[in-house]
Phi, psi and omega in degrees: 000142176301156177295134175281109183260345175218111184256150180227128170269109186294347178281353183234152173300155175302330180293335186257008179290159177303319172238099181296149174274214181206165181224023173220155172266126179197139183290343185267001175288120189286152178293144174284332181197158175243134179237162180269151171305142183091358182284147168252123190229153172246133176242123176268144190231143174270149173303145198298333180267005181067035173085024181281342186255133185250161176276084183210184185251024176237142176261016177299326180292324175292317179301320189259010186300140178271102182284349179295338182267356183264159348276147174275109186256143173270133183128197000285152174251117177275140177250118185304129176087350178290135183227157176307135183100343176281169167248132175268121177271125178235113175262130176271111183272319182195158175194162180176182177295177178301121185293136171052037177227141166236147182171197188270000180256134179306130187111340179268062179093357182205166174212183183214156170238136181231141165267118182277141180296147180304326181284351185219065176106316180070200180196186184297327182245035189296333178289332176271328183230078187278351184260172182271138176218163184208148170230132174265135179243132175263140183264133175231083188065241179270359189254146177239140171226161183220132172292341182270345176224074185292159179088008184232137178208124183213158175271128182274156170257090186293136186198159171277132175287332191217120166213149179186171177260162181287145175281155168287166177299321180294316180293318177301318178299321178294318178303309185296321182294313185287327180286325174295323178295322177294315179301323183294340179288337178204072191295339184258012183294142175234121350294162184292161180288334178197169181245111180284171175308141184222114181295327184294127176086004185293143173225130185224055179063231183270002184293143175220175172062220185293329178294319176295321179300322180295319177294319179299324183286319190241349185298136183280139174295154188264006186297311184267161166285148177217195184298338182273001189104247176088217192275071182286324183056044178264116188291342179272007165282070186234192180308132180091352179286147173235123183244138180247104184264134171298143178255124184246344181223157176304133181087351180071317179056071180279134177220158177186180181165218179054050183290143181237132173287325180197163178192145170271154180303126179104342184040057200292341180273003186083308170257054195274341177284177167270104188280145180198160162269169180167217182222158173217133178257131185230151164247132183239143176206178187225138167253111181295131180065022187293331181297315178288318182304320187247007177066029179267095188242330186248338181204158175297164168238158182207159172253122186299156176293161183253019179236119176201158180295151184263069174270132187240347180237135185225149159264125185246138183240138187250145173225147177236168187274062177232132171279102187287338178290320179256358183055045181254130178273135173247148186276113173045045183268097183292330177297313178296322180297316179290324176301316179294324176298318177297315180297322178295321177295320179297314180299323178296313182293333177297333179292344179262004175109353177285146170285163176301323180293319177298315181296320178299313178299319181298317181293334176284330190261322184285157183283059175288158178246128176251134185226139169275109189267331179197130178227026182238346185267085185299143004265000192255112165293152180231125174237156183224152181235125182254115182253117181296130180286332187287351181282349181262148176268016173218166185275120179261003180286145178295136176223168179296333182284343181092174184291146178274090183279140180210166175284112183258017179069212177204160176278174175287134181240165178264152182277000000 
């Protein structure tokens, strides 16, 4: 087994670990450990909200979650000899839920998918589904099932939602400036256009005093992906994947977490994956001067993993860049097109007895494929959503007899 270089006791908050992690991006957060290029390492991870979500039938915990403390990241891990301008090679060797544990923390035999309330983060379809909802998923080896979305069973593509290297001070300043400028265009928007630095809830490893205050003042929130990698939520970052991260500070300072048992393309509910704590095994190495050699300047590049479920038949739903409620055409808007593809899939699944909220949760968690199908045929961009038919224990294909409607229960709702 690879050496455990960052350990997590799942019975304790990330703040109370022997080596605490962090929840902001900042170059001054010190490394928890230094490893050599060529090392194989294991990093243990806490569930991204630090255990705020429970295995129960209420979505009040999702509604009331404190996003100021997220994401709880393991690290930073310094790689000896890595310098700005290099590429950090990260191979994903293995990953999974918390080994040999059952309990009350996501990853201990179960995980969850949440629709976040519009007032607290929202989601891709927040205007249609503004309230909080939740589905609990039980793990059976590689397979997930849910009492909140019955009739569904699928193999997950387990992956980390978030890994990245530390930004330089200059890059961090650019992030904060451009995101504040975006917020200023519509400062009262709900949900907000971006999340500026927030002192409340900050964790910066072992830092205290004025050093911690500096991170609290300027540290970037971990919600979006940026030039350092970060919260990509790419489901094909799985076993066998190789990721090439830009290095912006000495040692690279690799950190990550937000492990997912499964996820559909887009993680559309915001907390759309099946969230869990667990472990990830990595091999790390360095390409000296790799950023210039390969023109990798603004984002990582990666080779997808070679492990995924073998689904071969899909029901596919199409969306175009038209607001059908107001009958307004938008020019080549791929975001709107994919949103419409998701809404079309939800309406279809409702015919089989699922609520819209159940269908929304399912599309966030199951290994659906989202594709940009056309962005040149003005004015309408076209996106498509591929839903595997084999994940259902009934036939969802259209027939002359019509859909097989049944009582599908309900997901967890908030009071």
